[in-house]
PDB file of C-alpha atoms in Angstrom:
ATOM      1  CA  ASN Q   1      24.816-103.174 -12.936  1.00 72.00           C
ATOM      2  CA  ALA Q   2      24.553 -99.403 -12.467  1.00 82.00           C
ATOM      3  CA  GLY Q   3      25.080 -99.467  -8.691  1.00 95.00           C
ATOM      4  CA  VAL Q   4      23.662 -96.349  -7.109  1.00 97.00           C
ATOM      5  CA  THR Q   5      22.113 -93.808  -9.393  1.00 97.00           C
ATOM      6  CA  GLN Q   6      20.936 -90.262  -8.527  1.00 98.00           C
ATOM      7  CA  THR Q   7      18.780 -87.767 -10.446  1.00 97.00           C
ATOM      8  CA  PRO Q   8      19.155 -84.910 -11.239  1.00 97.00           C
ATOM      9  CA  LYS Q   9      22.852 -84.265 -11.517  1.00 96.00           C
ATOM     10  CA  PHE Q  10      22.460 -80.473 -11.114  1.00 97.00           C
ATOM     11  CA  GLN Q  11      19.634 -78.324  -9.943  1.00 97.00           C
ATOM     12  CA  VAL Q  12      19.100 -74.640  -9.221  1.00 97.00           C
ATOM     13  CA  LEU Q  13      16.222 -73.673  -7.035  1.00 97.00           C
ATOM     14  CA  LYS Q  14      14.846 -70.347  -5.788  1.00 97.00           C
ATOM     15  CA  THR Q  15      14.352 -69.896  -2.046  1.00 98.00           C
ATOM     16  CA  GLY Q  16      11.069 -71.467  -1.026  1.00 97.00           C
ATOM     17  CA  GLN Q  17      10.753 -73.846  -3.915  1.00 97.00           C
ATOM     18  CA  SER Q  18      10.443 -77.597  -3.288  1.00 97.00           C
ATOM     19  CA  MET Q  19      12.059 -80.525  -5.012  1.00 97.00           C
ATOM     20  CA  THR Q  20      12.768 -84.219  -4.614  1.00 98.00           C
ATOM     21  CA  LEU Q  21      16.155 -85.849  -5.094  1.00 98.00           C
ATOM     22  CA  GLN Q  22      15.835 -89.377  -6.391  1.00 97.00           C
ATOM     23  CA  CYS Q  23      18.109 -92.275  -5.526  1.00 98.00           C
ATOM     24  CA  ALA Q  24      17.977 -95.896  -6.644  1.00 97.00           C
ATOM     25  CA  GLN Q  25      20.226 -98.898  -6.203  1.00 97.00           C
ATOM     26  CA  ASP Q  26      20.196-102.208  -8.060  1.00 95.00           C
ATOM     27  CA  MET Q  27      22.335-104.223  -5.607  1.00 95.00           C
ATOM     28  CA  ASN Q  28      19.551-105.465  -3.400  1.00 95.00           C
ATOM     29  CA  HIS Q  29      20.914-103.626  -0.332  1.00 95.00           C
ATOM     30  CA  ASN Q  30      18.758-103.113   2.662  1.00 94.00           C
ATOM     31  CA  SER Q  31      20.467 -99.970   4.090  1.00 94.00           C
ATOM     32  CA  MET Q  32      20.482 -96.663   2.339  1.00 97.00           C
ATOM     33  CA  TYR Q  33      21.671 -93.221   3.294  1.00 97.00           C
ATOM     34  CA  TRP Q  34      21.550 -89.551   2.310  1.00 98.00           C
ATOM     35  CA  TYR Q  35      24.505 -87.272   2.980  1.00 98.00           C
ATOM     36  CA  ARG Q  36      25.351 -83.669   2.184  1.00 97.00           C
ATOM     37  CA  GLN Q  37      28.919 -82.570   1.400  1.00 95.00           C
ATOM     38  CA  ASP Q  38      29.951 -79.059   2.122  1.00 93.00           C
ATOM     39  CA  PRO Q  39      33.486 -77.471   1.792  1.00 87.00           C
ATOM     40  CA  GLY Q  40      35.431 -77.834   5.016  1.00 86.00           C
ATOM     41  CA  MET Q  41      32.723 -79.970   6.683  1.00 90.00           C
ATOM     42  CA  GLY Q  42      33.077 -83.384   4.987  1.00 90.00           C
ATOM     43  CA  LEU Q  43      29.993 -85.562   4.583  1.00 95.00           C
ATOM     44  CA  ARG Q  44      27.171 -85.318   7.100  1.00 96.00           C
ATOM     45  CA  LEU Q  45      24.359 -87.699   7.394  1.00 95.00           C
ATOM     46  CA  ILE Q  46      20.927 -86.387   6.737  1.00 97.00           C
ATOM     47  CA  TYR Q  47      18.640 -89.420   6.939  1.00 96.00           C
ATOM     48  CA  TYR Q  48      19.081 -93.139   6.671  1.00 95.00           C
ATOM     49  CA  SER Q  49      16.919 -96.204   6.090  1.00 95.00           C
ATOM     50  CA  ALA Q  50      17.868 -99.464   7.624  1.00 92.00           C
ATOM     51  CA  SER Q  51      15.338-101.420   5.520  1.00 91.00           C
ATOM     52  CA  GLU Q  52      12.301-100.941   3.378  1.00 91.00           C
ATOM     53  CA  GLY Q  53       9.591 -99.067   5.328  1.00 89.00           C
ATOM     54  CA  THR Q  54      11.908 -97.589   7.933  1.00 92.00           C
ATOM     55  CA  THR Q  55      13.636 -94.204   7.997  1.00 95.00           C
ATOM     56  CA  ASP Q  56      15.586 -92.328  10.726  1.00 93.00           C
ATOM     57  CA  LYS Q  57      17.106 -88.939  11.223  1.00 94.00           C
ATOM     58  CA  GLY Q  58      20.863 -88.447  10.890  1.00 93.00           C
ATOM     59  CA  GLU Q  59      23.028 -85.591  12.040  1.00 92.00           C
ATOM     60  CA  VAL Q  60      21.444 -82.754   9.999  1.00 96.00           C
ATOM     61  CA  PRO Q  61      17.758 -83.636   9.213  1.00 97.00           C
ATOM     62  CA  ASN Q  62      16.181 -80.205   9.549  1.00 97.00           C
ATOM     63  CA  GLY Q  63      14.534 -79.017   6.342  1.00 96.00           C
ATOM     64  CA  TYR Q  64      14.489 -82.446   4.774  1.00 98.00           C
ATOM     65  CA  ASN Q  65      12.078 -85.375   4.493  1.00 97.00           C
ATOM     66  CA  VAL Q  66      12.694 -88.794   3.061  1.00 97.00           C
ATOM     67  CA  SER Q  67      10.777 -91.756   1.613  1.00 97.00           C
ATOM     68  CA  ARG Q  68      11.874 -95.292   1.277  1.00 96.00           C
ATOM     69  CA  LEU Q  69       9.547 -96.152  -1.587  1.00 86.00           C
ATOM     70  CA  ASN Q  70      10.739 -99.739  -1.882  1.00 95.00           C
ATOM     71  CA  LYS Q  71      13.899-101.633  -1.441  1.00 96.00           C
ATOM     72  CA  ARG Q  72      15.490 -99.943  -4.491  1.00 97.00           C
ATOM     73  CA  GLU Q  73      14.518 -96.305  -4.009  1.00 97.00           C
ATOM     74  CA  PHE Q  74      15.193 -93.758  -1.304  1.00 98.00           C
ATOM     75  CA  SER Q  75      14.163 -90.151  -2.057  1.00 98.00           C
ATOM     76  CA  LEU Q  76      15.074 -86.916  -0.323  1.00 98.00           C
ATOM     77  CA  ARG Q  77      12.599 -83.976  -0.351  1.00 98.00           C
ATOM     78  CA  LEU Q  78      13.239 -80.310   0.300  1.00 97.00           C
ATOM     79  CA  GLU Q  79       9.808 -78.773   1.112  1.00 94.00           C
ATOM     80  CA  SER Q  80      10.926 -75.176   1.151  1.00 97.00           C
ATOM     81  CA  ALA Q  81      14.521 -74.739  -0.045  1.00 97.00           C
ATOM     82  CA  ALA Q  82      16.837 -72.368   1.643  1.00 97.00           C
ATOM     83  CA  PRO Q  83      20.234 -71.026   0.623  1.00 97.00           C
ATOM     84  CA  SER Q  84      21.742 -72.950   3.515  1.00 97.00           C
ATOM     85  CA  GLN Q  85      20.760 -76.117   1.660  1.00 98.00           C
ATOM     86  CA  THR Q  86      23.130 -75.379  -1.232  1.00 97.00           C
ATOM     87  CA  SER Q  87      25.331 -78.418  -1.200  1.00 98.00           C
ATOM     88  CA  VAL Q  88      26.252 -81.632  -2.969  1.00 97.00           C
ATOM     89  CA  TYR Q  89      24.000 -84.474  -2.008  1.00 98.00           C
ATOM     90  CA  PHE Q  90      25.130 -88.068  -2.013  1.00 98.00           C
ATOM     91  CA  CYS Q  91      22.989 -91.153  -1.718  1.00 98.00           C
ATOM     92  CA  ALA Q  92      24.658 -94.432  -0.565  1.00 98.00           C
ATOM     93  CA  SER Q  93      23.665 -98.002   0.038  1.00 97.00           C
ATOM     94  CA  ARG Q  94      25.481-100.516   2.183  1.00 94.00           C
ATOM     95  CA  GLU Q  95      26.431-104.172   2.060  1.00 90.00           C
ATOM     96  CA  GLY Q  96      28.383-105.473   5.065  1.00 89.00           C
ATOM     97  CA  TYR Q  97      30.908-102.852   6.080  1.00 90.00           C
ATOM     98  CA  GLU Q  98      31.151-101.030   2.733  1.00 93.00           C
ATOM     99  CA  GLN Q  99      28.989 -98.121   1.610  1.00 95.00           C
ATOM    100  CA  TYR Q 100      28.514 -97.570  -2.139  1.00 97.00           C
ATOM    101  CA  PHE Q 101      27.955 -94.021  -3.196  1.00 97.00           C
ATOM    102  CA  GLY Q 102      26.067 -92.401  -6.034  1.00 97.00           C
ATOM    103  CA  PRO Q 103      27.525 -89.759  -8.304  1.00 96.00           C
ATOM    104  CA  GLY Q 104      25.939 -86.878  -6.370  1.00 96.00           C
ATOM    105  CA  THR Q 105      23.507 -84.009  -7.039  1.00 97.00           C
ATOM    106  CA  ARG Q 106      24.859 -80.466  -6.953  1.00 97.00           C
ATOM    107  CA  LEU Q 107      22.077 -78.271  -5.656  1.00 98.00           C
ATOM    108  CA  THR Q 108      22.150 -74.485  -5.617  1.00 97.00           C
ATOM    109  CA  VAL Q 109      19.536 -72.428  -3.844  1.00 97.00           C
ATOM    110  CA  THR Q 110      19.409 -68.786  -4.708  1.00 97.00           C
TER     111      THR Q 110
ATOM    112  CA  ALA T   1      30.862 -87.517  21.343  1.00 80.00           C
ATOM    113  CA  GLN T   2      32.187 -89.373  18.351  1.00 87.00           C
ATOM    114  CA  ARG T   3      34.394 -87.310  16.141  1.00 93.00           C
ATOM    115  CA  VAL T   4      36.902 -87.723  13.369  1.00 96.00           C
ATOM    116  CA  THR T   5      39.558 -85.045  12.805  1.00 97.00           C
ATOM    117  CA  GLN T   6      41.599 -84.540   9.667  1.00 97.00           C
ATOM    118  CA  PRO T   7      43.813 -81.570  10.469  1.00 96.00           C
ATOM    119  CA  GLU T   8      45.073 -80.932   6.950  1.00 96.00           C
ATOM    120  CA  LYS T   9      42.753 -79.507   4.301  1.00 95.00           C
ATOM    121  CA  LEU T  10      45.409 -79.767   1.640  1.00 97.00           C
ATOM    122  CA  LEU T  11      48.597 -81.809   1.367  1.00 98.00           C
ATOM    123  CA  SER T  12      50.827 -81.084  -1.561  1.00 98.00           C
ATOM    124  CA  VAL T  13      53.795 -83.335  -2.376  1.00 97.00           C
ATOM    125  CA  PHE T  14      55.975 -84.224  -5.252  1.00 97.00           C
ATOM    126  CA  LYS T  15      55.853 -87.435  -7.115  1.00 97.00           C
ATOM    127  CA  GLY T  16      57.970 -90.086  -5.343  1.00 97.00           C
ATOM    128  CA  ALA T  17      57.779 -88.377  -1.985  1.00 98.00           C
ATOM    129  CA  PRO T  18      56.265 -90.194   1.060  1.00 98.00           C
ATOM    130  CA  VAL T  19      52.700 -89.272   1.998  1.00 97.00           C
ATOM    131  CA  GLU T  20      51.021 -89.349   5.360  1.00 98.00           C
ATOM    132  CA  LEU T  21      47.400 -88.154   5.693  1.00 98.00           C
ATOM    133  CA  LYS T  22      46.469 -87.683   9.358  1.00 98.00           C
ATOM    134  CA  CYS T  23      43.344 -88.861  11.032  1.00 98.00           C
ATOM    135  CA  ASN T  24      42.476 -88.783  14.706  1.00 97.00           C
ATOM    136  CA  TYR T  25      39.231 -90.059  16.220  1.00 96.00           C
ATOM    137  CA  SER T  26      37.288 -89.699  19.444  1.00 95.00           C
ATOM    138  CA  TYR T  27      35.195 -92.699  20.383  1.00 92.00           C
ATOM    139  CA  SER T  28      34.603 -94.505  23.682  1.00 87.00           C
ATOM    140  CA  GLY T  29      33.992 -97.918  22.190  1.00 84.00           C
ATOM    141  CA  SER T  30      36.086-100.196  20.005  1.00 85.00           C
ATOM    142  CA  PRO T  31      36.645 -98.282  16.829  1.00 88.00           C
ATOM    143  CA  GLU T  32      36.166 -99.513  13.269  1.00 92.00           C
ATOM    144  CA  LEU T  33      37.834 -97.100  10.867  1.00 95.00           C
ATOM    145  CA  PHE T  34      37.925 -96.679   7.164  1.00 96.00           C
ATOM    146  CA  TRP T  35      39.586 -94.483   4.496  1.00 97.00           C
ATOM    147  CA  TYR T  36      37.335 -93.389   1.577  1.00 97.00           C
ATOM    148  CA  VAL T  37      38.719 -91.695  -1.527  1.00 97.00           C
ATOM    149  CA  GLN T  38      37.114 -89.490  -4.130  1.00 95.00           C
ATOM    150  CA  TYR T  39      39.099 -89.080  -7.379  1.00 96.00           C
ATOM    151  CA  SER T  40      38.210 -86.258  -9.705  1.00 94.00           C
ATOM    152  CA  ARG T  41      34.898 -86.914 -11.417  1.00 90.00           C
ATOM    153  CA  GLN T  42      34.517 -90.258  -9.706  1.00 93.00           C
ATOM    154  CA  ARG T  43      32.349 -91.495  -6.915  1.00 95.00           C
ATOM    155  CA  LEU T  44      33.402 -91.703  -3.353  1.00 96.00           C
ATOM    156  CA  GLN T  45      34.717 -95.208  -2.805  1.00 96.00           C
ATOM    157  CA  LEU T  46      36.200 -97.336  -0.061  1.00 95.00           C
ATOM    158  CA  LEU T  47      39.974 -97.384  -0.021  1.00 96.00           C
ATOM    159  CA  LEU T  48      40.688 -99.497   2.950  1.00 93.00           C
ATOM    160  CA  ARG T  49      39.439-100.771   6.298  1.00 92.00           C
ATOM    161  CA  HIS T  50      41.612-101.038   9.435  1.00 86.00           C
ATOM    162  CA  ILE T  51      40.493-104.543  10.217  1.00 81.00           C
ATOM    163  CA  SER T  52      41.652-105.979   6.891  1.00 80.00           C
ATOM    164  CA  ARG T  53      45.162-104.617   7.468  1.00 78.00           C
ATOM    165  CA  GLU T  54      45.861-104.838   3.735  1.00 84.00           C
ATOM    166  CA  SER T  55      47.650-102.486   1.353  1.00 85.00           C
ATOM    167  CA  ILE T  56      45.550-100.968  -1.356  1.00 88.00           C
ATOM    168  CA  LYS T  57      47.203 -99.015  -4.166  1.00 93.00           C
ATOM    169  CA  GLY T  58      50.268 -98.906  -1.996  1.00 93.00           C
ATOM    170  CA  PHE T  59      48.444 -97.285   0.846  1.00 95.00           C
ATOM    171  CA  THR T  60      48.396 -98.623   4.388  1.00 94.00           C
ATOM    172  CA  ALA T  61      46.890 -97.429   7.588  1.00 94.00           C
ATOM    173  CA  ASP T  62      47.462 -98.581  11.127  1.00 88.00           C
ATOM    174  CA  LEU T  63      45.072 -98.116  13.957  1.00 92.00           C
ATOM    175  CA  ASN T  64      46.849 -96.694  17.048  1.00 92.00           C
ATOM    176  CA  LYS T  65      44.448 -96.897  19.889  1.00 91.00           C
ATOM    177  CA  GLY T  66      46.884 -95.235  22.293  1.00 93.00           C
ATOM    178  CA  GLU T  67      47.114 -92.103  20.128  1.00 94.00           C
ATOM    179  CA  THR T  68      43.563 -92.567  18.778  1.00 95.00           C
ATOM    180  CA  SER T  69      44.898 -92.232  15.228  1.00 96.00           C
ATOM    181  CA  PHE T  70      44.472 -93.941  11.921  1.00 96.00           C
ATOM    182  CA  HIS T  71      46.913 -92.191   9.571  1.00 97.00           C
ATOM    183  CA  LEU T  72      47.122 -93.110   5.911  1.00 97.00           C
ATOM    184  CA  LYS T  73      50.578 -93.638   4.455  1.00 96.00           C
ATOM    185  CA  LYS T  74      52.244 -94.343   1.163  1.00 97.00           C
ATOM    186  CA  PRO T  75      56.017 -94.498   0.789  1.00 97.00           C
ATOM    187  CA  PHE T  76      56.123 -93.115  -2.820  1.00 97.00           C
ATOM    188  CA  ALA T  77      53.290 -90.944  -4.060  1.00 97.00           C
ATOM    189  CA  GLN T  78      52.090 -91.107  -7.610  1.00 97.00           C
ATOM    190  CA  GLU T  79      50.271 -88.397  -9.627  1.00 97.00           C
ATOM    191  CA  GLU T  80      47.220 -90.650  -9.875  1.00 97.00           C
ATOM    192  CA  ASP T  81      46.953 -90.519  -6.030  1.00 98.00           C
ATOM    193  CA  SER T  82      45.736 -86.967  -6.293  1.00 98.00           C
ATOM    194  CA  ALA T  83      42.215 -87.008  -4.765  1.00 98.00           C
ATOM    195  CA  MET T  84      40.137 -86.125  -1.783  1.00 96.00           C
ATOM    196  CA  TYR T  85      40.620 -88.503   1.130  1.00 98.00           C
ATOM    197  CA  TYR T  86      38.110 -89.011   3.939  1.00 97.00           C
ATOM    198  CA  CYS T  87      38.723 -90.868   7.177  1.00 97.00           C
ATOM    199  CA  ALA T  88      35.497 -92.399   8.593  1.00 97.00           C
ATOM    200  CA  LEU T  89      34.505 -93.930  11.941  1.00 95.00           C
ATOM    201  CA  SER T  90      31.863 -96.622  11.897  1.00 92.00           C
ATOM    202  CA  LEU T  91      29.182 -96.551  14.549  1.00 88.00           C
ATOM    203  CA  MET T  92      27.109 -99.729  14.892  1.00 79.00           C
ATOM    204  CA  ASN T  93      23.759 -99.622  16.612  1.00 71.00           C
ATOM    205  CA  THR T  94      21.672-102.815  16.726  1.00 67.00           C
ATOM    206  CA  GLY T  95      23.540-104.051  13.712  1.00 70.00           C
ATOM    207  CA  PHE T  96      23.086-100.845  11.678  1.00 79.00           C
ATOM    208  CA  GLN T  97      26.136 -98.943  10.505  1.00 87.00           C
ATOM    209  CA  LYS T  98      26.446 -95.184  10.466  1.00 91.00           C
ATOM    210  CA  LEU T  99      29.667 -93.506   9.329  1.00 93.00           C
ATOM    211  CA  VAL T 100      31.103 -90.367  10.871  1.00 94.00           C
ATOM    212  CA  PHE T 101      33.328 -88.656   8.339  1.00 96.00           C
ATOM    213  CA  GLY T 102      36.211 -86.299   8.827  1.00 96.00           C
ATOM    214  CA  THR T 103      36.352 -83.033   6.889  1.00 96.00           C
ATOM    215  CA  GLY T 104      38.663 -84.561   4.288  1.00 96.00           C
ATOM    216  CA  THR T 105      42.186 -83.874   3.050  1.00 97.00           C
ATOM    217  CA  ARG T 106      42.922 -83.020  -0.537  1.00 97.00           C
ATOM    218  CA  LEU T 107      46.108 -84.724  -1.736  1.00 98.00           C
ATOM    219  CA  LEU T 108      47.818 -83.088  -4.670  1.00 98.00           C
ATOM    220  CA  VAL T 109      50.812 -84.947  -6.139  1.00 98.00           C
ATOM    221  CA  SER T 110      52.852 -82.881  -8.553  1.00 97.00           C
ATOM    222  CA  PRO T 111      55.212 -84.169 -11.223  1.00 95.00           C
TER     223      PRO T 111
END
């Protein structure tokens, strides 16, 4: 039981490049989330998905898109990366009151 | 607006000393609060939930609605408690949970 997995672990992009962060969970959870973690700012919600086929914006959605491909997978896409998107990105899924987090993706945009 | 405030970025204590990590919240409804912890090289994980009123790894947290606080306490800190601690407020909308996190406090316990 791997829980929540994220790929890649690290990524360096140049400004303007695009990429997709992958997230999958094997716990059969309906709800999934994408957060970014920045020093001094804690975790901020980018997008979330209450169930397969639905997605909604969180606190900081600008510059991102998401796809809930199926119940297991929830991907985050940066269409044109900017230095302000340098961050650590966490995916999470939820059962009941508890959110389960992935190991994170450290993204640097130069 | 809903907000969670953790005033200390870093809290440094010696092993065996008491620890209190502060958390204050702003929320007009009935709050549900959590503490999440991230140990070095580990995932963010739930430490405790105010409703359960239990002690986890020696930590407790009491919700004080009058002071809008949910401080995390431990009477005797251990080196393995060194980690990043986040206080989080749960917002429920039509049965869906969103968490609002504080900015986090790094606890450093020295021998």
